[in-house]
Amino acid sequence: SDLQKQEERGELLQPLIFVFLVLCSVLLYFKVSLMDPGFVKSEEEAEAGKSEEQSMVIPQVPSNIKMRRCGYCMVKQPMRARHCQLCQHCVRRYDHHCPWIENCVGEKNHPLFIGYLSVQLVVLLWGGHVAWSGLYFEQSWGWLQHNVLLLMSFLLIVIFTTVVLLLLISHLYLISCNTTTWEFMSHHRISYLRHSELENPFDQGVVLNLWRFFC
């Protein structure tokens, strides 16, 4: 492959960058998997921990929509929170429970989750290029025997790249609208959205939505 040829010539910059990106993706994976996504731990924390964003948009939601008590963990849910039955906790600004990381994506780890997807996409695209550069096609059984693992790796990388790219694009779109996957998929079931005069009371424009999410 290209990286092997560079290593043999003593050109170690790109191989080291590639290894560094792989290590970063692994570390980000464990960080996003193991960190607190924004669990609502008690009634006092739920009241004290309301974000500035929530306090700004509450006037746009009908006044009869009150904080409700979760029927599972018995805490008062802040607006945009939802109980995850897999994690057994209510999660602030709940987006979804990701089986890939075995954790919820919520208020605290959502930006890091986007960072993880971005780094992973770069690694997959580069890995696909490396795998493709090592393939020299010949119509012979011997060639297939010697290249079957590399060919399978390339096909797997293509599949994972497609999944990660679609996931990243969908999340960036929802972030630009200041909505979550849960709100987007279940708009008709959520009281503060169903009774709101606005289709999305949290939307403050693409630039401000992105700024508030990432900064």
JSON list of C-alpha atoms in Angstrom, two decimals:
[
{"chain": "A", "resi": 1, "resn": "SER", "atom": "CA", "xyz": [0.00, 0.00, 0.00]},
{"chain": "A", "resi": 2, "resn": "ASP", "atom": "CA", "xyz": [0.99, 3.66, -0.20]},
{"chain": "A", "resi": 3, "resn": "LEU", "atom": "CA", "xyz": [1.74, 3.84, 3.53]},
{"chain": "A", "resi": 4, "resn": "GLN", "atom": "CA", "xyz": [3.98, 0.76, 3.37]},
{"chain": "A", "resi": 5, "resn": "LYS", "atom": "CA", "xyz": [5.96, 2.24, 0.47]},
{"chain": "A", "resi": 6, "resn": "GLN", "atom": "CA", "xyz": [6.41, 5.52, 2.38]},
{"chain": "A", "resi": 7, "resn": "GLU", "atom": "CA", "xyz": [7.56, 3.64, 5.47]},
{"chain": "A", "resi": 8, "resn": "GLU", "atom": "CA", "xyz": [10.10, 1.65, 3.45]},
{"chain": "A", "resi": 9, "resn": "ARG", "atom": "CA", "xyz": [11.47, 4.90, 2.00]},
{"chain": "A", "resi": 10, "resn": "GLY", "atom": "CA", "xyz": [11.76, 6.39, 5.51]},
{"chain": "A", "resi": 11, "resn": "GLU", "atom": "CA", "xyz": [8.96, 8.92, 4.90]},
{"chain": "A", "resi": 12, "resn": "LEU", "atom": "CA", "xyz": [7.19, 8.46, 8.23]},
{"chain": "A", "resi": 13, "resn": "LEU", "atom": "CA", "xyz": [5.05, 11.62, 8.43]},
{"chain": "A", "resi": 14, "resn": "GLN", "atom": "CA", "xyz": [1.88, 10.25, 6.80]},
{"chain": "A", "resi": 15, "resn": "PRO", "atom": "CA", "xyz": [2.08, 6.80, 8.47]},
{"chain": "A", "resi": 16, "resn": "LEU", "atom": "CA", "xyz": [2.47, 8.48, 11.87]},
{"chain": "A", "resi": 17, "resn": "ILE", "atom": "CA", "xyz": [-0.45, 10.85, 11.19]},
{"chain": "A", "resi": 18, "resn": "PHE", "atom": "CA", "xyz": [-2.59, 7.87, 10.17]},
{"chain": "A", "resi": 19, "resn": "VAL", "atom": "CA", "xyz": [-1.71, 5.95, 13.36]},
{"chain": "A", "resi": 20, "resn": "PHE", "atom": "CA", "xyz": [-2.36, 9.11, 15.41]},
{"chain": "A", "resi": 21, "resn": "LEU", "atom": "CA", "xyz": [-5.82, 9.53, 13.87]},
{"chain": "A", "resi": 22, "resn": "VAL", "atom": "CA", "xyz": [-6.65, 5.87, 14.54]},
{"chain": "A", "resi": 23, "resn": "LEU", "atom": "CA", "xyz": [-5.60, 6.27, 18.18]},
{"chain": "A", "resi": 24, "resn": "CYS", "atom": "CA", "xyz": [-7.65, 9.48, 18.46]},
{"chain": "A", "resi": 25, "resn": "SER", "atom": "CA", "xyz": [-10.73, 7.72, 17.09]},
{"chain": "A", "resi": 26, "resn": "VAL", "atom": "CA", "xyz": [-10.31, 4.87, 19.60]},
{"chain": "A", "resi": 27, "resn": "LEU", "atom": "CA", "xyz": [-9.84, 7.28, 22.53]},
{"chain": "A", "resi": 28, "resn": "LEU", "atom": "CA", "xyz": [-12.86, 9.36, 21.45]},
{"chain": "A", "resi": 29, "resn": "TYR", "atom": "CA", "xyz": [-14.91, 6.17, 21.18]},
{"chain": "A", "resi": 30, "resn": "PHE", "atom": "CA", "xyz": [-14.15, 5.19, 24.78]},
{"chain": "A", "resi": 31, "resn": "LYS", "atom": "CA", "xyz": [-14.61, 8.77, 26.01]},
{"chain": "A", "resi": 32, "resn": "VAL", "atom": "CA", "xyz": [-18.07, 9.09, 24.42]},
{"chain": "A", "resi": 33, "resn": "SER", "atom": "CA", "xyz": [-19.01, 5.57, 25.55]},
{"chain": "A", "resi": 34, "resn": "LEU", "atom": "CA", "xyz": [-18.01, 5.96, 29.20]},
{"chain": "A", "resi": 35, "resn": "MET", "atom": "CA", "xyz": [-18.87, 9.60, 29.97]},
{"chain": "A", "resi": 36, "resn": "ASP", "atom": "CA", "xyz": [-22.07, 10.88, 31.52]},
{"chain": "A", "resi": 37, "resn": "PRO", "atom": "CA", "xyz": [-24.34, 11.95, 28.62]},
{"chain": "A", "resi": 38, "resn": "GLY", "atom": "CA", "xyz": [-26.30, 14.30, 30.90]},
{"chain": "A", "resi": 39, "resn": "PHE", "atom": "CA", "xyz": [-28.17, 12.12, 33.37]},
{"chain": "A", "resi": 40, "resn": "VAL", "atom": "CA", "xyz": [-30.84, 13.85, 35.46]},
{"chain": "A", "resi": 41, "resn": "LYS", "atom": "CA", "xyz": [-29.78, 12.64, 38.90]},
{"chain": "A", "resi": 42, "resn": "SER", "atom": "CA", "xyz": [-32.15, 14.37, 41.30]},
{"chain": "A", "resi": 43, "resn": "GLU", "atom": "CA", "xyz": [-35.00, 16.85, 41.48]},
{"chain": "A", "resi": 44, "resn": "GLU", "atom": "CA", "xyz": [-32.69, 19.55, 42.85]},
{"chain": "A", "resi": 45, "resn": "GLU", "atom": "CA", "xyz": [-30.16, 19.08, 40.03]},
{"chain": "A", "resi": 46, "resn": "ALA", "atom": "CA", "xyz": [-32.93, 19.13, 37.46]},
{"chain": "A", "resi": 47, "resn": "GLU", "atom": "CA", "xyz": [-34.06, 22.54, 38.72]},
{"chain": "A", "resi": 48, "resn": "ALA", "atom": "CA", "xyz": [-30.57, 23.99, 39.18]},
{"chain": "A", "resi": 49, "resn": "GLY", "atom": "CA", "xyz": [-29.15, 22.59, 35.96]},
{"chain": "A", "resi": 50, "resn": "LYS", "atom": "CA", "xyz": [-31.53, 24.12, 33.43]},
{"chain": "A", "resi": 51, "resn": "SER", "atom": "CA", "xyz": [-29.46, 25.36, 30.53]},
{"chain": "A", "resi": 52, "resn": "GLU", "atom": "CA", "xyz": [-29.57, 28.91, 29.24]},
{"chain": "A", "resi": 53, "resn": "GLU", "atom": "CA", "xyz": [-31.06, 27.63, 26.01]},
{"chain": "A", "resi": 54, "resn": "GLN", "atom": "CA", "xyz": [-34.01, 26.04, 27.82]},
{"chain": "A", "resi": 55, "resn": "SER", "atom": "CA", "xyz": [-34.75, 29.20, 29.82]},
{"chain": "A", "resi": 56, "resn": "MET", "atom": "CA", "xyz": [-34.73, 31.26, 26.60]},
{"chain": "A", "resi": 57, "resn": "VAL", "atom": "CA", "xyz": [-37.18, 29.09, 24.71]},
{"chain": "A", "resi": 58, "resn": "ILE", "atom": "CA", "xyz": [-39.62, 28.25, 27.49]},
{"chain": "A", "resi": 59, "resn": "PRO", "atom": "CA", "xyz": [-41.65, 31.47, 26.89]},
{"chain": "A", "resi": 60, "resn": "GLN", "atom": "CA", "xyz": [-42.25, 30.28, 23.31]},
{"chain": "A", "resi": 61, "resn": "VAL", "atom": "CA", "xyz": [-43.90, 27.10, 24.60]},
{"chain": "A", "resi": 62, "resn": "PRO", "atom": "CA", "xyz": [-47.47, 27.20, 25.99]},
{"chain": "A", "resi": 63, "resn": "SER", "atom": "CA", "xyz": [-47.48, 28.00, 29.70]},
{"chain": "A", "resi": 64, "resn": "ASN", "atom": "CA", "xyz": [-49.58, 24.95, 30.55]},
{"chain": "A", "resi": 65, "resn": "ILE", "atom": "CA", "xyz": [-46.67, 22.67, 29.62]},
{"chain": "A", "resi": 66, "resn": "LYS", "atom": "CA", "xyz": [-45.01, 21.93, 32.95]},
{"chain": "A", "resi": 67, "resn": "MET", "atom": "CA", "xyz": [-42.06, 19.80, 33.98]},
{"chain": "A", "resi": 68, "resn": "ARG", "atom": "CA", "xyz": [-43.37, 16.28, 34.46]},
{"chain": "A", "resi": 69, "resn": "ARG", "atom": "CA", "xyz": [-42.17, 13.59, 36.79]},
{"chain": "A", "resi": 70, "resn": "CYS", "atom": "CA", "xyz": [-40.63, 10.54, 35.16]},
{"chain": "A", "resi": 71, "resn": "GLY", "atom": "CA", "xyz": [-42.63, 7.39, 35.84]},
{"chain": "A", "resi": 72, "resn": "TYR", "atom": "CA", "xyz": [-39.46, 5.26, 35.95]},
{"chain": "A", "resi": 73, "resn": "CYS", "atom": "CA", "xyz": [-36.81, 7.09, 37.97]},
{"chain": "A", "resi": 74, "resn": "MET", "atom": "CA", "xyz": [-39.23, 9.55, 39.67]},
{"chain": "A", "resi": 75, "resn": "VAL", "atom": "CA", "xyz": [-37.30, 12.75, 38.93]},
{"chain": "A", "resi": 76, "resn": "LYS", "atom": "CA", "xyz": [-38.75, 15.89, 37.40]},
{"chain": "A", "resi": 77, "resn": "GLN", "atom": "CA", "xyz": [-37.66, 15.99, 33.79]},
{"chain": "A", "resi": 78, "resn": "PRO", "atom": "CA", "xyz": [-36.25, 19.25, 32.40]},
{"chain": "A", "resi": 79, "resn": "MET", "atom": "CA", "xyz": [-37.60, 20.20, 29.00]},
{"chain": "A", "resi": 80, "resn": "ARG", "atom": "CA", "xyz": [-36.08, 18.09, 26.18]},
{"chain": "A", "resi": 81, "resn": "ALA", "atom": "CA", "xyz": [-35.12, 15.30, 28.59]},
{"chain": "A", "resi": 82, "resn": "ARG", "atom": "CA", "xyz": [-36.28, 11.72, 28.15]},
{"chain": "A", "resi": 83, "resn": "HIS", "atom": "CA", "xyz": [-35.96, 8.50, 30.09]},
{"chain": "A", "resi": 84, "resn": "CYS", "atom": "CA", "xyz": [-33.78, 5.82, 28.50]},
{"chain": "A", "resi": 85, "resn": "GLN", "atom": "CA", "xyz": [-34.90, 2.35, 29.56]},
{"chain": "A", "resi": 86, "resn": "LEU", "atom": "CA", "xyz": [-31.56, 0.84, 28.54]},
{"chain": "A", "resi": 87, "resn": "CYS", "atom": "CA", "xyz": [-29.52, 3.24, 30.68]},
{"chain": "A", "resi": 88, "resn": "GLN", "atom": "CA", "xyz": [-32.23, 3.44, 33.39]},
{"chain": "A", "resi": 89, "resn": "HIS", "atom": "CA", "xyz": [-31.81, 7.23, 33.62]},
{"chain": "A", "resi": 90, "resn": "CYS", "atom": "CA", "xyz": [-33.42, 10.38, 32.30]},
{"chain": "A", "resi": 91, "resn": "VAL", "atom": "CA", "xyz": [-31.04, 12.19, 29.93]},
{"chain": "A", "resi": 92, "resn": "ARG", "atom": "CA", "xyz": [-30.95, 15.95, 29.33]},
{"chain": "A", "resi": 93, "resn": "ARG", "atom": "CA", "xyz": [-31.47, 17.01, 25.72]},
{"chain": "A", "resi": 94, "resn": "TYR", "atom": "CA", "xyz": [-31.86, 13.35, 24.83]},
{"chain": "A", "resi": 95, "resn": "ASP", "atom": "CA", "xyz": [-30.94, 12.56, 21.23]},
{"chain": "A", "resi": 96, "resn": "HIS", "atom": "CA", "xyz": [-30.87, 8.76, 21.03]},
{"chain": "A", "resi": 97, "resn": "HIS", "atom": "CA", "xyz": [-29.40, 5.64, 22.63]},
{"chain": "A", "resi": 98, "resn": "CYS", "atom": "CA", "xyz": [-26.55, 4.54, 20.38]},
{"chain": "A", "resi": 99, "resn": "PRO", "atom": "CA", "xyz": [-25.92, 0.77, 20.33]},
{"chain": "A", "resi": 100, "resn": "TRP", "atom": "CA", "xyz": [-22.58, 1.48, 18.65]},
{"chain": "A", "resi": 101, "resn": "ILE", "atom": "CA", "xyz": [-21.21, 3.11, 21.83]},
{"chain": "A", "resi": 102, "resn": "GLU", "atom": "CA", "xyz": [-23.62, 1.41, 24.27]},
{"chain": "A", "resi": 103, "resn": "ASN", "atom": "CA", "xyz": [-24.52, 4.79, 25.76]},
{"chain": "A", "resi": 104, "resn": "CYS", "atom": "CA", "xyz": [-27.01, 7.59, 25.31]},
{"chain": "A", "resi": 105, "resn": "VAL", "atom": "CA", "xyz": [-26.17, 10.65, 23.25]},
{"chain": "A", "resi": 106, "resn": "GLY", "atom": "CA", "xyz": [-27.32, 13.67, 25.21]},
{"chain": "A", "resi": 107, "resn": "GLU", "atom": "CA", "xyz": [-26.51, 17.18, 26.35]},
{"chain": "A", "resi": 108, "resn": "LYS", "atom": "CA", "xyz": [-22.97, 16.51, 27.60]},
{"chain": "A", "resi": 109, "resn": "ASN", "atom": "CA", "xyz": [-21.54, 14.11, 25.04]},
{"chain": "A", "resi": 110, "resn": "HIS", "atom": "CA", "xyz": [-23.38, 15.08, 21.83]},
{"chain": "A", "resi": 111, "resn": "PRO", "atom": "CA", "xyz": [-20.66, 17.54, 20.62]},
{"chain": "A", "resi": 112, "resn": "LEU", "atom": "CA", "xyz": [-17.98, 14.95, 21.39]},
{"chain": "A", "resi": 113, "resn": "PHE", "atom": "CA", "xyz": [-20.03, 12.32, 19.54]},
{"chain": "A", "resi": 114, "resn": "ILE", "atom": "CA", "xyz": [-19.97, 14.56, 16.44]},
{"chain": "A", "resi": 115, "resn": "GLY", "atom": "CA", "xyz": [-16.20, 14.94, 16.86]},
{"chain": "A", "resi": 116, "resn": "TYR", "atom": "CA", "xyz": [-15.84, 11.18, 17.10]},
{"chain": "A", "resi": 117, "resn": "LEU", "atom": "CA", "xyz": [-17.88, 10.62, 13.92]},
{"chain": "A", "resi": 118, "resn": "SER", "atom": "CA", "xyz": [-15.79, 13.23, 12.07]},
{"chain": "A", "resi": 119, "resn": "VAL", "atom": "CA", "xyz": [-12.46, 11.68, 13.07]},
{"chain": "A", "resi": 120, "resn": "GLN", "atom": "CA", "xyz": [-13.80, 8.19, 12.32]},
{"chain": "A", "resi": 121, "resn": "LEU", "atom": "CA", "xyz": [-14.91, 9.31, 8.86]},
{"chain": "A", "resi": 122, "resn": "VAL", "atom": "CA", "xyz": [-11.43, 10.69, 8.09]},
{"chain": "A", "resi": 123, "resn": "VAL", "atom": "CA", "xyz": [-9.83, 7.42, 9.27]},
{"chain": "A", "resi": 124, "resn": "LEU", "atom": "CA", "xyz": [-12.21, 5.32, 7.17]},
{"chain": "A", "resi": 125, "resn": "LEU", "atom": "CA", "xyz": [-11.70, 7.42, 4.03]},
{"chain": "A", "resi": 126, "resn": "TRP", "atom": "CA", "xyz": [-7.94, 7.28, 4.43]},
{"chain": "A", "resi": 127, "resn": "GLY", "atom": "CA", "xyz": [-8.07, 3.56, 5.29]},
{"chain": "A", "resi": 128, "resn": "GLY", "atom": "CA", "xyz": [-10.13, 2.93, 2.17]},
{"chain": "A", "resi": 129, "resn": "HIS", "atom": "CA", "xyz": [-7.57, 4.75, 0.08]},
{"chain": "A", "resi": 130, "resn": "VAL", "atom": "CA", "xyz": [-4.73, 2.74, 1.67]},
{"chain": "A", "resi": 131, "resn": "ALA", "atom": "CA", "xyz": [-6.54, -0.57, 1.06]},
{"chain": "A", "resi": 132, "resn": "TRP", "atom": "CA", "xyz": [-7.32, 0.38, -2.55]},
{"chain": "A", "resi": 133, "resn": "SER", "atom": "CA", "xyz": [-3.69, 1.38, -3.19]},
{"chain": "A", "resi": 134, "resn": "GLY", "atom": "CA", "xyz": [-2.60, -2.13, -2.23]},
{"chain": "A", "resi": 135, "resn": "LEU", "atom": "CA", "xyz": [-4.90, -3.85, -4.73]},
{"chain": "A", "resi": 136, "resn": "TYR", "atom": "CA", "xyz": [-3.53, -4.75, -8.14]},
{"chain": "A", "resi": 137, "resn": "PHE", "atom": "CA", "xyz": [-6.24, -6.56, -10.06]},
{"chain": "A", "resi": 138, "resn": "GLU", "atom": "CA", "xyz": [-5.49, -9.70, -12.04]},
{"chain": "A", "resi": 139, "resn": "GLN", "atom": "CA", "xyz": [-7.90, -12.30, -13.38]},
{"chain": "A", "resi": 140, "resn": "SER", "atom": "CA", "xyz": [-6.39, -15.30, -11.65]},
{"chain": "A", "resi": 141, "resn": "TRP", "atom": "CA", "xyz": [-7.21, -17.55, -8.70]},
{"chain": "A", "resi": 142, "resn": "GLY", "atom": "CA", "xyz": [-3.78, -17.00, -7.20]},
{"chain": "A", "resi": 143, "resn": "TRP", "atom": "CA", "xyz": [-4.33, -13.24, -7.13]},
{"chain": "A", "resi": 144, "resn": "LEU", "atom": "CA", "xyz": [-7.65, -13.69, -5.27]},
{"chain": "A", "resi": 145, "resn": "GLN", "atom": "CA", "xyz": [-6.03, -16.00, -2.70]},
{"chain": "A", "resi": 146, "resn": "HIS", "atom": "CA", "xyz": [-3.32, -13.45, -1.94]},
{"chain": "A", "resi": 147, "resn": "ASN", "atom": "CA", "xyz": [-5.65, -10.43, -1.86]},
{"chain": "A", "resi": 148, "resn": "VAL", "atom": "CA", "xyz": [-8.89, -11.79, -0.39]},
{"chain": "A", "resi": 149, "resn": "LEU", "atom": "CA", "xyz": [-8.34, -10.27, 3.08]},
{"chain": "A", "resi": 150, "resn": "LEU", "atom": "CA", "xyz": [-7.39, -6.88, 1.65]},
{"chain": "A", "resi": 151, "resn": "LEU", "atom": "CA", "xyz": [-10.39, -6.98, -0.68]},
{"chain": "A", "resi": 152, "resn": "MET", "atom": "CA", "xyz": [-12.75, -7.87, 2.19]},
{"chain": "A", "resi": 153, "resn": "SER", "atom": "CA", "xyz": [-11.24, -5.06, 4.28]},
{"chain": "A", "resi": 154, "resn": "PHE", "atom": "CA", "xyz": [-11.87, -2.58, 1.50]},
{"chain": "A", "resi": 155, "resn": "LEU", "atom": "CA", "xyz": [-15.51, -3.68, 1.12]},
{"chain": "A", "resi": 156, "resn": "LEU", "atom": "CA", "xyz": [-16.07, -3.43, 4.89]},
{"chain": "A", "resi": 157, "resn": "ILE", "atom": "CA", "xyz": [-14.50, 0.04, 4.92]},
{"chain": "A", "resi": 158, "resn": "VAL", "atom": "CA", "xyz": [-16.85, 1.15, 2.13]},
{"chain": "A", "resi": 159, "resn": "ILE", "atom": "CA", "xyz": [-19.88, -0.08, 4.11]},
{"chain": "A", "resi": 160, "resn": "PHE", "atom": "CA", "xyz": [-18.78, 1.58, 7.37]},
{"chain": "A", "resi": 161, "resn": "THR", "atom": "CA", "xyz": [-17.84, 4.79, 5.56]},
{"chain": "A", "resi": 162, "resn": "THR", "atom": "CA", "xyz": [-21.33, 5.02, 4.06]},
{"chain": "A", "resi": 163, "resn": "VAL", "atom": "CA", "xyz": [-22.96, 4.46, 7.47]},
{"chain": "A", "resi": 164, "resn": "VAL", "atom": "CA", "xyz": [-20.76, 7.01, 9.27]},
{"chain": "A", "resi": 165, "resn": "LEU", "atom": "CA", "xyz": [-21.17, 9.60, 6.49]},
{"chain": "A", "resi": 166, "resn": "LEU", "atom": "CA", "xyz": [-24.97, 9.34, 6.51]},
{"chain": "A", "resi": 167, "resn": "LEU", "atom": "CA", "xyz": [-25.04, 9.47, 10.31]},
{"chain": "A", "resi": 168, "resn": "LEU", "atom": "CA", "xyz": [-22.80, 12.53, 10.44]},
{"chain": "A", "resi": 169, "resn": "ILE", "atom": "CA", "xyz": [-24.80, 14.37, 7.75]},
{"chain": "A", "resi": 170, "resn": "SER", "atom": "CA", "xyz": [-28.11, 13.65, 9.49]},
{"chain": "A", "resi": 171, "resn": "HIS", "atom": "CA", "xyz": [-26.78, 14.85, 12.86]},
{"chain": "A", "resi": 172, "resn": "LEU", "atom": "CA", "xyz": [-25.32, 18.04, 11.40]},
{"chain": "A", "resi": 173, "resn": "TYR", "atom": "CA", "xyz": [-28.66, 18.77, 9.73]},
{"chain": "A", "resi": 174, "resn": "LEU", "atom": "CA", "xyz": [-30.57, 18.27, 13.00]},
{"chain": "A", "resi": 175, "resn": "ILE", "atom": "CA", "xyz": [-28.03, 20.39, 14.90]},
{"chain": "A", "resi": 176, "resn": "SER", "atom": "CA", "xyz": [-28.42, 23.20, 12.35]},
{"chain": "A", "resi": 177, "resn": "CYS", "atom": "CA", "xyz": [-32.18, 23.10, 13.09]},
{"chain": "A", "resi": 178, "resn": "ASN", "atom": "CA", "xyz": [-31.60, 22.85, 16.86]},
{"chain": "A", "resi": 179, "resn": "THR", "atom": "CA", "xyz": [-33.59, 19.66, 17.18]},
{"chain": "A", "resi": 180, "resn": "THR", "atom": "CA", "xyz": [-32.73, 16.15, 18.33]},
{"chain": "A", "resi": 181, "resn": "THR", "atom": "CA", "xyz": [-33.25, 12.78, 16.74]},
{"chain": "A", "resi": 182, "resn": "TRP", "atom": "CA", "xyz": [-35.92, 11.98, 19.35]},
{"chain": "A", "resi": 183, "resn": "GLU", "atom": "CA", "xyz": [-37.78, 15.25, 18.70]},
{"chain": "A", "resi": 184, "resn": "PHE", "atom": "CA", "xyz": [-37.50, 14.82, 14.93]},
{"chain": "A", "resi": 185, "resn": "MET", "atom": "CA", "xyz": [-38.83, 11.26, 14.97]},
{"chain": "A", "resi": 186, "resn": "SER", "atom": "CA", "xyz": [-41.53, 11.74, 17.65]},
{"chain": "A", "resi": 187, "resn": "HIS", "atom": "CA", "xyz": [-42.70, 15.33, 17.13]},
{"chain": "A", "resi": 188, "resn": "HIS", "atom": "CA", "xyz": [-46.38, 14.33, 17.47]},
{"chain": "A", "resi": 189, "resn": "ARG", "atom": "CA", "xyz": [-45.80, 12.57, 20.81]},
{"chain": "A", "resi": 190, "resn": "ILE", "atom": "CA", "xyz": [-43.92, 15.36, 22.64]},
{"chain": "A", "resi": 191, "resn": "SER", "atom": "CA", "xyz": [-46.18, 17.77, 24.51]},
{"chain": "A", "resi": 192, "resn": "TYR", "atom": "CA", "xyz": [-43.97, 20.88, 24.32]},
{"chain": "A", "resi": 193, "resn": "LEU", "atom": "CA", "xyz": [-43.75, 20.47, 20.53]},
{"chain": "A", "resi": 194, "resn": "ARG", "atom": "CA", "xyz": [-47.30, 19.27, 19.88]},
{"chain": "A", "resi": 195, "resn": "HIS", "atom": "CA", "xyz": [-48.85, 22.26, 21.68]},
{"chain": "A", "resi": 196, "resn": "SER", "atom": "CA", "xyz": [-46.39, 24.87, 20.45]},
{"chain": "A", "resi": 197, "resn": "GLU", "atom": "CA", "xyz": [-47.45, 27.47, 17.89]},
{"chain": "A", "resi": 198, "resn": "LEU", "atom": "CA", "xyz": [-44.06, 27.09, 16.22]},
{"chain": "A", "resi": 199, "resn": "GLU", "atom": "CA", "xyz": [-43.04, 23.90, 14.46]},
{"chain": "A", "resi": 200, "resn": "ASN", "atom": "CA", "xyz": [-39.69, 24.07, 16.26]},
{"chain": "A", "resi": 201, "resn": "PRO", "atom": "CA", "xyz": [-39.63, 26.57, 19.17]},
{"chain": "A", "resi": 202, "resn": "PHE", "atom": "CA", "xyz": [-35.91, 25.98, 19.71]},
{"chain": "A", "resi": 203, "resn": "ASP", "atom": "CA", "xyz": [-34.75, 27.03, 16.23]},
{"chain": "A", "resi": 204, "resn": "GLN", "atom": "CA", "xyz": [-32.78, 30.29, 16.36]},
{"chain": "A", "resi": 205, "resn": "GLY", "atom": "CA", "xyz": [-31.28, 30.21, 12.87]},
{"chain": "A", "resi": 206, "resn": "VAL", "atom": "CA", "xyz": [-28.56, 27.99, 11.45]},
{"chain": "A", "resi": 207, "resn": "VAL", "atom": "CA", "xyz": [-25.56, 30.10, 12.52]},
{"chain": "A", "resi": 208, "resn": "LEU", "atom": "CA", "xyz": [-26.74, 30.59, 16.12]},
{"chain": "A", "resi": 209, "resn": "ASN", "atom": "CA", "xyz": [-27.84, 26.97, 16.41]},
{"chain": "A", "resi": 210, "resn": "LEU", "atom": "CA", "xyz": [-24.39, 25.73, 15.36]},
{"chain": "A", "resi": 211, "resn": "TRP", "atom": "CA", "xyz": [-22.65, 28.29, 17.56]},
{"chain": "A", "resi": 212, "resn": "ARG", "atom": "CA", "xyz": [-24.65, 27.36, 20.67]},
{"chain": "A", "resi": 213, "resn": "PHE", "atom": "CA", "xyz": [-24.13, 23.64, 20.08]},
{"chain": "A", "resi": 214, "resn": "PHE", "atom": "CA", "xyz": [-20.38, 23.64, 19.44]},
{"chain": "A", "resi": 215, "resn": "CYS", "atom": "CA", "xyz": [-19.32, 26.70, 21.44]}
]
